mmCIF file of C-alpha atoms in Angstrom:
data_model
loop_
_atom_site.group_PDB
_atom_site.id
_atom_site.type_symbol
_atom_site.label_atom_id
_atom_site.label_comp_id
_atom_site.label_asym_id
_atom_site.label_seq_id
_atom_site.Cartn_x
_atom_site.Cartn_y
_atom_site.Cartn_z
ATOM 1 C CA PRO A 16 -14.557 19.341 5.235
ATOM 2 C CA ILE A 17 -16.910 16.397 4.991
ATOM 3 C CA THR A 18 -18.623 16.151 1.624
ATOM 4 C CA LYS A 19 -22.371 15.703 1.297
ATOM 5 C CA SER A 20 -21.822 12.161 0.049
ATOM 6 C CA GLU A 21 -19.818 11.392 3.192
ATOM 7 C CA GLU A 22 -22.700 12.609 5.346
ATOM 8 C CA ARG A 23 -25.022 10.132 3.647
ATOM 9 C CA GLY A 24 -26.184 7.177 5.717
ATOM 10 C CA ASP A 25 -28.220 4.095 4.908
ATOM 11 C CA PRO A 26 -30.737 2.442 7.232
ATOM 12 C CA LYS A 27 -30.025 -1.026 5.863
ATOM 13 C CA SER A 28 -28.359 -3.298 8.398
ATOM 14 C CA SER A 29 -24.672 -4.180 8.059
ATOM 15 C CA PHE A 30 -21.648 -4.667 10.270
ATOM 16 C CA PHE A 31 -20.837 -0.968 10.086
ATOM 17 C CA ASP A 32 -24.370 0.081 11.078
ATOM 18 C CA ARG A 33 -23.694 -1.327 14.540
ATOM 19 C CA ILE A 34 -20.908 1.207 15.153
ATOM 20 C CA PRO A 35 -22.235 4.210 17.163
ATOM 21 C CA LYS A 36 -22.108 7.367 15.087
ATOM 22 C CA LYS A 37 -20.638 10.683 16.215
ATOM 23 C CA LYS A 38 -19.597 13.827 14.390
ATOM 24 C CA LEU A 39 -16.297 13.480 12.486
ATOM 25 C CA VAL A 40 -14.142 16.549 11.955
ATOM 26 C CA ARG A 41 -11.440 15.920 9.392
ATOM 27 C CA LYS A 42 -7.890 17.193 9.619
ATOM 28 C CA THR A 43 -6.159 18.301 6.434
ATOM 29 C CA PHE A 44 -2.638 18.469 5.099
ATOM 30 C CA ARG A 45 -0.854 20.128 2.216
ATOM 31 C CA ILE A 46 1.636 18.327 0.050
ATOM 32 C CA MET A 47 4.559 20.625 -0.698
ATOM 33 C CA SER A 48 6.950 20.395 -3.638
ATOM 34 C CA ASP A 49 9.880 22.256 -5.116
ATOM 35 C CA SER A 50 7.494 23.750 -7.677
ATOM 36 C CA LYS A 51 5.531 25.311 -4.777
ATOM 37 C CA SER A 52 2.363 23.465 -5.836
ATOM 38 C CA THR A 53 0.120 22.238 -3.054
ATOM 39 C CA ILE A 54 -2.666 19.720 -2.730
ATOM 40 C CA GLU A 55 -5.130 19.486 0.130
ATOM 41 C CA LEU A 56 -6.465 16.118 1.248
ATOM 42 C CA PRO A 57 -7.717 14.694 4.551
ATOM 43 C CA THR A 58 -5.438 12.710 6.802
ATOM 44 C CA GLY A 59 -6.472 9.116 7.312
ATOM 45 C CA VAL A 60 -7.502 6.668 4.598
ATOM 46 C CA LEU A 61 -8.008 8.299 1.195
ATOM 47 C CA THR A 62 -10.732 7.582 -1.353
ATOM 48 C CA GLY A 63 -10.072 6.563 -4.952
ATOM 49 C CA ASN A 64 -10.421 10.155 -6.173
ATOM 50 C CA GLN A 65 -8.052 11.410 -3.492
ATOM 51 C CA THR A 66 -5.576 8.646 -4.322
ATOM 52 C CA ALA A 67 -5.613 9.770 -7.947
ATOM 53 C CA GLU A 68 -5.022 13.382 -6.836
ATOM 54 C CA LEU A 69 -2.049 12.283 -4.760
ATOM 55 C CA PHE A 70 -0.585 10.207 -7.607
ATOM 56 C CA ALA A 71 -1.090 13.076 -10.069
ATOM 57 C CA HIS A 72 0.833 15.393 -7.780
ATOM 58 C CA ALA A 73 3.605 12.827 -7.373
ATOM 59 C CA LYS A 74 3.854 12.306 -11.135
ATOM 60 C CA GLU A 75 3.948 16.030 -11.875
ATOM 61 C CA ASN A 76 6.506 16.752 -9.166
ATOM 62 C CA GLY A 77 8.860 13.813 -9.665
ATOM 63 C CA TYR A 78 8.390 11.623 -6.624
ATOM 64 C CA ALA A 79 6.700 8.317 -5.808
ATOM 65 C CA ILE A 80 5.051 6.859 -2.732
ATOM 66 C CA PRO A 81 6.359 3.547 -1.370
ATOM 67 C CA ALA A 82 3.829 0.823 -0.570
ATOM 68 C CA PHE A 83 4.596 -1.459 2.371
ATOM 69 C CA ASN A 84 3.144 -4.914 2.890
ATOM 70 C CA CYS A 85 1.915 -5.197 6.467
ATOM 71 C CA THR A 86 0.943 -8.356 8.327
ATOM 72 C CA SER A 87 0.084 -7.055 11.808
ATOM 73 C CA SER A 88 -0.941 -3.987 13.759
ATOM 74 C CA SER A 89 2.715 -3.707 14.773
ATOM 75 C CA THR A 90 3.966 -3.389 11.191
ATOM 76 C CA ILE A 91 1.156 -0.958 10.318
ATOM 77 C CA ASN A 92 1.999 1.228 13.309
ATOM 78 C CA CYS A 93 5.693 1.471 12.510
ATOM 79 C CA VAL A 94 4.892 2.464 8.899
ATOM 80 C CA LEU A 95 2.556 5.170 10.232
ATOM 81 C CA GLU A 96 5.249 6.264 12.676
ATOM 82 C CA ALA A 97 7.847 6.662 9.943
ATOM 83 C CA ALA A 98 5.412 8.517 7.659
ATOM 84 C CA ARG A 99 4.429 10.884 10.456
ATOM 85 C CA ASP A 100 8.035 11.714 11.342
ATOM 86 C CA ALA A 101 8.986 12.103 7.665
ATOM 87 C CA LYS A 102 5.869 14.179 6.895
ATOM 88 C CA SER A 103 5.117 11.871 3.982
ATOM 89 C CA PRO A 104 1.979 10.332 2.502
ATOM 90 C CA ILE A 105 2.161 6.544 2.628
ATOM 91 C CA ILE A 106 0.666 3.367 1.156
ATOM 92 C CA ILE A 107 -0.168 0.422 3.412
ATOM 93 C CA GLN A 108 -1.103 -2.803 1.684
ATOM 94 C CA VAL A 109 -2.026 -6.369 2.572
ATOM 95 C CA SER A 110 -1.541 -9.546 0.560
ATOM 96 C CA THR A 111 -3.738 -12.630 0.694
ATOM 97 C CA SER A 112 -1.407 -14.531 2.982
ATOM 98 C CA GLY A 113 -0.502 -11.428 4.983
ATOM 99 C CA ALA A 114 -4.181 -10.725 5.613
ATOM 100 C CA ALA A 115 -4.734 -14.337 6.682
ATOM 101 C CA PHE A 116 -1.872 -13.969 9.153
ATOM 102 C CA TYR A 117 -3.448 -10.756 10.455
ATOM 103 C CA ALA A 118 -6.663 -12.700 11.156
ATOM 104 C CA GLY A 119 -4.726 -15.482 12.917
ATOM 105 C CA LYS A 120 -3.090 -18.566 11.464
ATOM 106 C CA SER A 121 -5.523 -20.831 13.303
ATOM 107 C CA VAL A 122 -8.523 -19.381 11.430
ATOM 108 C CA GLU A 123 -9.858 -21.574 8.624
ATOM 109 C CA ASN A 124 -8.951 -20.122 5.228
ATOM 110 C CA GLY A 125 -10.097 -22.764 2.752
ATOM 111 C CA GLY A 126 -12.450 -20.289 1.087
ATOM 112 C CA LEU A 127 -10.155 -17.320 1.821
ATOM 113 C CA GLU A 128 -12.421 -16.250 4.706
ATOM 114 C CA ALA A 129 -9.455 -15.440 6.948
ATOM 115 C CA SER A 130 -7.836 -13.432 4.172
ATOM 116 C CA VAL A 131 -10.997 -11.329 3.839
ATOM 117 C CA LEU A 132 -11.392 -10.867 7.595
ATOM 118 C CA GLY A 133 -7.723 -10.023 8.071
ATOM 119 C CA ALA A 134 -7.774 -7.464 5.264
ATOM 120 C CA VAL A 135 -10.886 -5.810 6.718
ATOM 121 C CA ALA A 136 -9.335 -5.797 10.206
ATOM 122 C CA ALA A 137 -6.137 -4.224 8.846
ATOM 123 C CA ALA A 138 -8.149 -1.554 7.019
ATOM 124 C CA MET A 139 -10.204 -0.757 10.118
ATOM 125 C CA HIS A 140 -7.058 -0.539 12.237
ATOM 126 C CA THR A 141 -5.447 1.771 9.688
ATOM 127 C CA ARG A 142 -8.556 3.955 9.545
ATOM 128 C CA THR A 143 -8.568 4.267 13.332
ATOM 129 C CA MET A 144 -4.876 4.953 13.851
ATOM 130 C CA SER A 145 -3.879 6.937 10.752
ATOM 131 C CA LYS A 146 -5.898 9.986 11.808
ATOM 132 C CA PHE A 147 -4.304 9.872 15.241
ATOM 133 C CA TYR A 148 -0.849 9.770 13.620
ATOM 134 C CA GLY A 149 -1.942 12.554 11.274
ATOM 135 C CA VAL A 150 -0.930 10.655 8.140
ATOM 136 C CA PRO A 151 -2.660 10.469 4.728
ATOM 137 C CA VAL A 152 -2.833 6.792 3.759
ATOM 138 C CA VAL A 153 -3.681 4.845 0.627
ATOM 139 C CA MET A 154 -5.116 1.598 2.044
ATOM 140 C CA HIS A 155 -4.482 -1.007 -0.630
ATOM 141 C CA SER A 156 -4.810 -4.735 -1.242
ATOM 142 C CA ASP A 157 -1.899 -6.303 -3.130
ATOM 143 C CA HIS A 158 -1.694 -9.011 -5.836
ATOM 144 C CA CYS A 159 -4.928 -10.888 -6.498
ATOM 145 C CA ALA A 160 -4.551 -13.684 -9.042
ATOM 146 C CA LYS A 161 -7.515 -15.381 -10.719
ATOM 147 C CA LYS A 162 -7.568 -18.178 -8.142
ATOM 148 C CA LEU A 163 -7.797 -15.566 -5.379
ATOM 149 C CA LEU A 164 -10.821 -13.661 -6.724
ATOM 150 C CA PRO A 165 -13.040 -14.783 -3.789
ATOM 151 C CA TRP A 166 -10.733 -12.674 -1.607
ATOM 152 C CA PHE A 167 -11.253 -9.684 -3.905
ATOM 153 C CA ASP A 168 -15.020 -10.231 -3.869
ATOM 154 C CA GLY A 169 -15.047 -10.334 -0.069
ATOM 155 C CA MET A 170 -13.162 -7.046 0.226
ATOM 156 C CA LEU A 171 -15.473 -5.392 -2.312
ATOM 157 C CA LYS A 172 -18.445 -6.505 -0.224
ATOM 158 C CA ALA A 173 -16.870 -4.821 2.808
ATOM 159 C CA ASP A 174 -16.307 -1.690 0.699
ATOM 160 C CA GLU A 175 -19.964 -1.716 -0.318
ATOM 161 C CA GLU A 176 -21.155 -2.058 3.295
ATOM 162 C CA TYR A 177 -18.899 0.756 4.437
ATOM 163 C CA PHE A 178 -19.950 2.952 1.521
ATOM 164 C CA LYS A 179 -23.634 2.534 2.374
ATOM 165 C CA VAL A 180 -23.011 3.965 5.828
ATOM 166 C CA TYR A 181 -20.311 6.569 5.219
ATOM 167 C CA GLY A 182 -20.362 7.377 1.511
ATOM 168 C CA VAL A 183 -16.722 6.276 1.150
ATOM 169 C CA PRO A 184 -15.168 2.816 0.642
ATOM 170 C CA LEU A 185 -13.349 0.953 3.422
ATOM 171 C CA PHE A 186 -10.190 0.672 1.307
ATOM 172 C CA SER A 187 -8.661 3.212 -1.054
ATOM 173 C CA SER A 188 -7.691 0.776 -3.795
ATOM 174 C CA HIS A 189 -7.325 -2.848 -4.802
ATOM 175 C CA MET A 190 -5.033 -4.687 -7.190
ATOM 176 C CA LEU A 191 -5.946 -7.338 -9.745
ATOM 177 C CA ASP A 192 -2.970 -9.395 -10.921
ATOM 178 C CA LEU A 193 -4.182 -11.498 -13.821
ATOM 179 C CA SER A 194 -0.811 -11.386 -15.574
ATOM 180 C CA GLU A 195 -0.823 -15.199 -15.753
ATOM 181 C CA GLN A 196 -3.857 -15.013 -18.048
ATOM 182 C CA LYS A 197 -4.045 -13.989 -21.695
ATOM 183 C CA ASP A 198 -4.185 -10.219 -22.169
ATOM 184 C CA ASP A 199 -7.787 -10.231 -23.419
ATOM 185 C CA GLU A 200 -9.029 -12.103 -20.349
ATOM 186 C CA ASN A 201 -6.878 -9.993 -18.054
ATOM 187 C CA ILE A 202 -8.244 -6.709 -19.408
ATOM 188 C CA ALA A 203 -11.859 -7.921 -19.638
ATOM 189 C CA THR A 204 -11.828 -9.060 -16.007
ATOM 190 C CA CYS A 205 -10.325 -5.747 -14.891
ATOM 191 C CA VAL A 206 -13.025 -3.863 -16.800
ATOM 192 C CA LYS A 207 -15.769 -5.919 -15.136
ATOM 193 C CA TYR A 208 -14.483 -5.220 -11.640
ATOM 194 C CA PHE A 209 -13.498 -1.618 -12.347
ATOM 195 C CA GLU A 210 -17.061 -0.770 -13.355
ATOM 196 C CA LYS A 211 -18.173 -1.851 -9.854
ATOM 197 C CA MET A 212 -15.244 -0.163 -8.128
ATOM 198 C CA ALA A 213 -15.720 3.200 -9.838
ATOM 199 C CA LYS A 214 -19.202 3.471 -8.325
ATOM 200 C CA LEU A 215 -17.636 3.054 -4.870
ATOM 201 C CA ASN A 216 -14.913 5.671 -5.432
ATOM 202 C CA LEU A 217 -12.168 3.014 -5.444
ATOM 203 C CA PHE A 218 -8.846 3.073 -7.287
ATOM 204 C CA LEU A 219 -7.694 0.040 -9.315
ATOM 205 C CA GLU A 220 -4.159 -1.221 -9.862
ATOM 206 C CA MET A 221 -3.658 -3.931 -12.482
ATOM 207 C CA GLU A 222 -0.660 -5.840 -13.845
ATOM 208 C CA ILE A 223 0.104 -6.583 -17.477
ATOM 209 C CA GLY A 224 3.225 -8.565 -18.373
ATOM 210 C CA GLU A 225 5.025 -10.791 -15.897
ATOM 211 C CA THR A 226 7.172 -9.674 -12.979
ATOM 212 C CA GLY A 227 9.840 -12.252 -12.087
ATOM 213 C CA GLY A 228 10.012 -14.195 -8.853
ATOM 214 C CA GLU A 229 7.011 -15.091 -6.702
ATOM 215 C CA GLU A 230 4.385 -13.091 -4.860
ATOM 216 C CA ASP A 231 1.560 -14.829 -2.979
ATOM 217 C CA GLY A 232 1.545 -17.885 -5.223
ATOM 218 C CA VAL A 233 1.897 -15.974 -8.507
ATOM 219 C CA LYS A 234 5.198 -17.331 -9.805
ATOM 220 C CA HIS A 235 7.223 -16.725 -12.964
ATOM 221 C CA GLU A 236 9.867 -19.241 -13.983
ATOM 222 C CA GLY A 237 10.044 -18.556 -17.702
ATOM 223 C CA ASP A 238 12.541 -16.862 -19.962
ATOM 224 C CA ILE A 239 13.935 -13.438 -19.044
ATOM 225 C CA SER A 240 12.587 -12.027 -22.312
ATOM 226 C CA GLU A 241 9.073 -12.472 -20.920
ATOM 227 C CA LEU A 242 9.755 -9.979 -18.113
ATOM 228 C CA PHE A 243 9.083 -6.947 -20.294
ATOM 229 C CA THR A 244 5.682 -5.438 -21.088
ATOM 230 C CA HIS A 245 5.200 -4.079 -24.624
ATOM 231 C CA PRO A 246 3.829 -0.521 -25.114
ATOM 232 C CA ASP A 247 0.938 -1.940 -27.167
ATOM 233 C CA GLN A 248 -0.190 -3.939 -24.126
ATOM 234 C CA VAL A 249 -0.125 -0.876 -21.895
ATOM 235 C CA TRP A 250 -2.110 1.144 -24.447
ATOM 236 C CA LYS A 251 -4.827 -1.523 -24.589
ATOM 237 C CA VAL A 252 -5.186 -1.374 -20.805
ATOM 238 C CA HIS A 253 -5.271 2.416 -20.735
ATOM 239 C CA GLN A 254 -7.818 2.533 -23.553
ATOM 240 C CA ALA A 255 -10.162 0.084 -21.811
ATOM 241 C CA LEU A 256 -9.952 1.418 -18.256
ATOM 242 C CA SER A 257 -9.896 5.149 -19.021
ATOM 243 C CA ALA A 258 -13.326 4.743 -20.617
ATOM 244 C CA ILE A 259 -14.621 3.951 -17.104
ATOM 245 C CA SER A 260 -12.605 6.227 -14.799
ATOM 246 C CA PRO A 261 -9.160 7.843 -14.609
ATOM 247 C CA ASN A 262 -8.574 6.231 -11.204
ATOM 248 C CA PHE A 263 -6.297 3.346 -12.177
ATOM 249 C CA SER A 264 -2.623 2.457 -12.438
ATOM 250 C CA ILE A 265 -0.661 -0.105 -14.439
ATOM 251 C CA ALA A 266 2.110 -2.337 -13.138
ATOM 252 C CA ALA A 267 4.152 -2.955 -16.285
ATOM 253 C CA ALA A 268 7.123 -5.316 -16.221
ATOM 254 C CA PHE A 269 10.518 -3.925 -17.173
ATOM 255 C CA GLY A 270 12.788 -6.722 -15.952
ATOM 256 C CA ASN A 271 11.861 -6.398 -12.296
ATOM 257 C CA PHE A 272 11.695 -9.226 -9.742
ATOM 258 C CA HIS A 273 9.780 -9.915 -6.541
ATOM 259 C CA GLY A 274 12.264 -10.668 -3.783
ATOM 260 C CA VAL A 275 16.055 -10.594 -3.862
ATOM 261 C CA TYR A 276 17.715 -13.397 -5.818
ATOM 262 C CA LYS A 277 19.155 -14.267 -9.189
ATOM 263 C CA ALA A 278 17.187 -14.378 -12.407
ATOM 264 C CA PRO A 279 15.496 -17.588 -13.627
ATOM 265 C CA ASP A 280 18.172 -18.301 -16.244
ATOM 266 C CA GLY A 281 20.379 -19.576 -13.450
ATOM 267 C CA GLY A 282 22.879 -16.789 -13.163
ATOM 268 C CA ASN A 283 22.518 -13.646 -15.266
ATOM 269 C CA ALA A 284 21.102 -10.939 -13.068
ATOM 270 C CA VAL A 285 18.280 -9.078 -14.789
ATOM 271 C CA LYS A 286 19.035 -5.443 -15.551
ATOM 272 C CA LEU A 287 16.040 -3.169 -15.209
ATOM 273 C CA THR A 288 15.110 -1.101 -18.236
ATOM 274 C CA PRO A 289 13.125 1.816 -16.761
ATOM 275 C CA GLU A 290 13.473 3.692 -20.042
ATOM 276 C CA LEU A 291 10.859 1.250 -21.392
ATOM 277 C CA LEU A 292 8.325 2.952 -19.119
ATOM 278 C CA GLY A 293 8.887 6.185 -21.030
ATOM 279 C CA LYS A 294 7.990 4.349 -24.225
ATOM 280 C CA HIS A 295 4.696 3.257 -22.652
ATOM 281 C CA GLN A 296 3.841 6.864 -21.871
ATOM 282 C CA ALA A 297 4.841 8.014 -25.370
ATOM 283 C CA LYS A 298 2.661 5.279 -26.927
ATOM 284 C CA ILE A 299 -0.413 6.352 -24.968
ATOM 285 C CA LYS A 300 0.134 10.029 -25.762
ATOM 286 C CA ALA A 301 0.590 9.241 -29.483
ATOM 287 C CA GLU A 302 -2.593 7.152 -29.613
ATOM 288 C CA LEU A 303 -4.628 9.789 -27.791
ATOM 289 C CA THR A 304 -3.335 12.476 -30.113
ATOM 290 C CA LYS A 305 -4.109 10.301 -33.133
ATOM 291 C CA ALA A 306 -7.676 9.927 -31.856
ATOM 292 C CA GLY A 307 -8.004 13.715 -31.567
ATOM 293 C CA LYS A 308 -8.003 13.725 -27.765
ATOM 294 C CA GLU A 309 -6.101 16.440 -25.960
ATOM 295 C CA CYS A 310 -3.136 15.139 -23.972
ATOM 296 C CA LYS A 311 -0.966 17.853 -22.449
ATOM 297 C CA SER A 312 1.028 15.552 -20.186
ATOM 298 C CA SER A 313 4.049 13.601 -21.414
ATOM 299 C CA LYS A 314 3.129 10.994 -18.798
ATOM 300 C CA PRO A 315 -0.590 10.354 -19.290
ATOM 301 C CA THR A 316 -0.901 7.232 -17.126
ATOM 302 C CA PHE A 317 0.033 6.149 -13.602
ATOM 303 C CA LEU A 318 2.678 3.404 -13.492
ATOM 304 C CA VAL A 319 3.649 1.107 -10.620
ATOM 305 C CA MET A 320 6.947 -0.614 -9.873
ATOM 306 C CA HIS A 321 6.897 -4.067 -8.331
ATOM 307 C CA GLY A 322 9.949 -5.987 -7.199
ATOM 308 C CA GLY A 323 11.772 -2.897 -5.974
ATOM 309 C CA SER A 324 13.787 -4.649 -3.266
ATOM 310 C CA GLY A 325 17.476 -4.817 -4.153
ATOM 311 C CA SER A 326 17.138 -2.484 -7.156
ATOM 312 C CA GLU A 327 19.755 0.149 -7.965
ATOM 313 C CA LYS A 328 18.680 3.598 -6.805
ATOM 314 C CA SER A 329 19.552 5.092 -10.187
ATOM 315 C CA GLU A 330 17.144 2.667 -11.862
ATOM 316 C CA ILE A 331 14.409 3.518 -9.372
ATOM 317 C CA LEU A 332 14.857 7.245 -10.005
ATOM 318 C CA GLU A 333 14.671 6.676 -13.769
ATOM 319 C CA ALA A 334 11.431 4.742 -13.274
ATOM 320 C CA VAL A 335 9.965 7.615 -11.218
ATOM 321 C CA LYS A 336 11.040 10.070 -13.918
ATOM 322 C CA ASN A 337 8.966 8.039 -16.398
ATOM 323 C CA GLY A 338 5.768 8.114 -14.379
ATOM 324 C CA VAL A 339 6.072 5.512 -11.617
ATOM 325 C CA VAL A 340 4.060 6.872 -8.680
ATOM 326 C CA LYS A 341 4.040 3.773 -6.454
ATOM 327 C CA MET A 342 6.770 1.275 -5.616
ATOM 328 C CA ASN A 343 6.178 -1.887 -3.625
ATOM 329 C CA VAL A 344 8.551 -2.702 -0.773
ATOM 330 C CA ASP A 345 8.234 -5.956 1.144
ATOM 331 C CA THR A 346 11.369 -8.118 1.220
ATOM 332 C CA ASP A 347 13.592 -5.339 2.574
ATOM 333 C CA THR A 348 11.166 -4.374 5.336
ATOM 334 C CA GLN A 349 10.679 -8.022 6.323
ATOM 335 C CA TRP A 350 14.432 -8.252 6.773
ATOM 336 C CA ALA A 351 14.544 -4.953 8.687
ATOM 337 C CA TYR A 352 11.834 -6.131 11.114
ATOM 338 C CA TRP A 353 13.663 -9.396 11.744
ATOM 339 C CA ASP A 354 17.032 -7.668 12.027
ATOM 340 C CA GLY A 355 15.699 -5.493 14.831
ATOM 341 C CA VAL A 356 14.858 -8.627 16.822
ATOM 342 C CA HIS A 357 18.119 -10.304 15.848
ATOM 343 C CA GLN A 358 20.278 -7.386 16.948
ATOM 344 C CA TYR A 359 18.368 -7.174 20.228
ATOM 345 C CA TYR A 360 18.975 -10.869 20.840
ATOM 346 C CA LEU A 361 22.685 -10.580 20.117
ATOM 347 C CA LYS A 362 22.960 -7.701 22.564
ATOM 348 C CA ASN A 363 20.904 -9.329 25.336
ATOM 349 C CA SER A 364 21.271 -13.060 24.715
ATOM 350 C CA ASP A 365 22.776 -13.831 28.135
ATOM 351 C CA ARG A 366 19.492 -12.798 29.783
ATOM 352 C CA LEU A 367 17.170 -14.572 27.342
ATOM 353 C CA PHE A 368 17.705 -18.226 28.252
ATOM 354 C CA LYS A 369 15.563 -18.333 31.391
ATOM 355 C CA GLN A 370 13.271 -16.135 33.445
ATOM 356 C CA ILE A 371 15.695 -15.641 36.327
ATOM 357 C CA GLY A 372 19.469 -15.542 36.096
ATOM 358 C CA GLY A 373 21.978 -15.438 33.280
ATOM 359 C CA LYS A 374 22.754 -18.173 30.771
ATOM 360 C CA ASP A 375 25.535 -19.631 32.897
ATOM 361 C CA ASN A 376 24.810 -18.212 36.337
ATOM 362 C CA GLU A 377 22.147 -18.096 39.030
ATOM 363 C CA ASP A 378 22.439 -14.458 40.104
ATOM 364 C CA GLY A 379 18.730 -14.332 40.980
ATOM 365 C CA LYS A 380 18.031 -11.311 38.799
ATOM 366 C CA PRO A 381 14.697 -11.451 36.913
ATOM 367 C CA ASN A 382 14.780 -11.068 33.107
ATOM 368 C CA LYS A 383 11.188 -9.974 32.521
ATOM 369 C CA LYS A 384 12.202 -6.568 31.159
ATOM 370 C CA LYS A 385 14.365 -8.345 28.581
ATOM 371 C CA TYR A 386 11.885 -10.933 27.234
ATOM 372 C CA ASP A 387 8.728 -8.821 27.469
ATOM 373 C CA PRO A 388 7.381 -8.850 23.854
ATOM 374 C CA ARG A 389 6.824 -5.098 24.063
ATOM 375 C CA VAL A 390 10.569 -4.633 24.332
ATOM 376 C CA TRP A 391 11.865 -6.746 21.467
ATOM 377 C CA ILE A 392 8.909 -6.099 19.176
ATOM 378 C CA ARG A 393 9.582 -2.390 19.639
ATOM 379 C CA GLU A 394 13.145 -2.957 18.451
ATOM 380 C CA ALA A 395 11.721 -4.643 15.337
ATOM 381 C CA GLU A 396 9.425 -1.669 14.758
ATOM 382 C CA LYS A 397 12.232 0.867 15.084
ATOM 383 C CA SER A 398 14.366 -1.077 12.620
ATOM 384 C CA MET A 399 11.536 -1.380 10.091
ATOM 385 C CA ALA A 400 10.567 2.287 10.527
ATOM 386 C CA LYS A 401 14.141 3.229 9.663
ATOM 387 C CA ARG A 402 13.905 1.210 6.416
ATOM 388 C CA VAL A 403 10.543 2.825 5.621
ATOM 389 C CA THR A 404 12.147 6.245 6.007
ATOM 390 C CA GLU A 405 14.969 5.188 3.686
ATOM 391 C CA ALA A 406 12.437 4.206 1.007
ATOM 392 C CA LEU A 407 10.627 7.538 1.395
ATOM 393 C CA LYS A 408 13.923 9.336 0.935
ATOM 394 C CA ASP A 409 14.917 7.258 -2.111
ATOM 395 C CA LEU A 410 11.606 8.027 -3.809
ATOM 396 C CA GLY A 411 11.679 11.736 -3.007
ATOM 397 C CA ALA A 412 8.596 11.580 -0.787
ATOM 398 C CA LEU A 413 10.095 13.161 2.334
ATOM 399 C CA GLY A 414 8.310 16.268 3.571
ATOM 400 C CA LYS A 415 5.549 16.182 0.989
ATOM 401 C CA TYR A 416 2.844 17.335 3.367
ATOM 402 C CA ALA A 417 2.589 19.646 6.340
ATOM 403 C CA PRO A 418 0.197 18.324 9.002
ATOM 404 C CA LYS A 419 -2.563 20.683 10.021
ATOM 405 C CA PRO A 420 -3.893 19.433 13.374
ATOM 406 C CA GLU A 421 -7.517 19.650 14.381
ATOM 407 C CA LEU A 422 -7.800 22.279 17.119
ATOM 408 C CA LYS A 423 -10.255 23.049 19.903
ATOM 409 C CA ASP A 424 -9.693 26.171 21.990
ATOM 410 C CA GLY A 425 -6.283 26.436 20.358
ATOM 411 C CA LYS A 426 -5.192 22.961 21.485
ATOM 412 C CA PRO A 427 -4.726 19.788 19.360
ATOM 413 C CA VAL A 428 -7.594 17.316 19.597
ATOM 414 C CA ALA A 429 -6.969 13.569 19.409
ATOM 415 C CA PRO A 430 -9.565 12.007 17.095
ATOM 416 C CA TYR A 431 -9.933 8.676 18.976
ATOM 417 C CA VAL A 432 -13.092 6.856 17.939
ATOM 418 C CA ARG A 433 -14.101 9.723 15.645
ATOM 419 C CA ALA A 434 -11.498 8.349 13.276
ATOM 420 C CA ILE A 435 -14.092 5.877 12.025
ATOM 421 C CA VAL A 436 -17.518 7.098 13.165
ATOM 422 C CA LYS A 437 -19.632 10.190 12.687
ATOM 423 C CA SER A 438 -23.224 11.357 13.067
#
């Protein structure tokens, strides 16, 4: 059902005010687990509170939700497709450069305008389509370093505009990655933004400690010993952010890397230490207990795993066991998307050199059905969707909700434009 806050409108003019408003009827789903616990949330883009509910259920029931970086409506759709068929909740996220690509590479981005516009467009597309697919989605923005804060500010402005009209934010959550800064500055900046975000029902992800490799211009080339976050650092973050809202997660480094390549020491591959994540949880629980605060859970905070591509499955499962509820996947799905095109080309290359005829013959047969973008892009989507399903399986997220379609006269109703508008 729609909450009273979601019914609230605002007469002030904004981009979203210009969308015609019709009645929105939400569909719901139930997440199922081996422990027979259930959780009811709407399909479509979740709020910060709903995201926290989903993560709490994942943490309590030993699974995590993969987060996929998307750069186009095509990549978003194939993630939604895989989630629908797997009956799994999903996280769709955009990076600064990925959002700029979504807006169009020819759009000026000197002030990160294209990155803001592309992120908003991706969120609007996801809001429209996710209800039609019947999938619960955490719509997230990925790494935002200090130099990229204008991008963050632009997305928050869009959240504010959307909230004024619909009583919910445009996105579900945003990430601040100030791991390049000193801890005090990192935490203080997160607190400043989180105070604004909490009022909009947004979820915050932050990073403390340095993940190896490079992600959207945030690069680590130091010693391997720096790739591990200390429990004291995690406690400081938890202490500061929990005073504002429980709707946050921490990306703590435990030897993980963005991308797939060797470690920065020139040869020794970094071994993940997911058991360190358990020490973070134990530290928080001990400090809360010391302060006289009740803490029944052995995993009191939400943790996030970055740099999951190429990791051993046993290490991933250990991380989930210690409270990881979200794992980023990008490099592997990029490869899967490309591989779909590549395999199609290898299979059909003789008919892809010219519009009529084969590579070495003039048989007069047209090749339009071979080079039509809808054909080979679809092969990319199927390949990426398969990799998305694999990630869902690895993280134990398969079959975690049962779709409950919206019905009229006993027949399913497609939401269409009601996915984003209401009266």
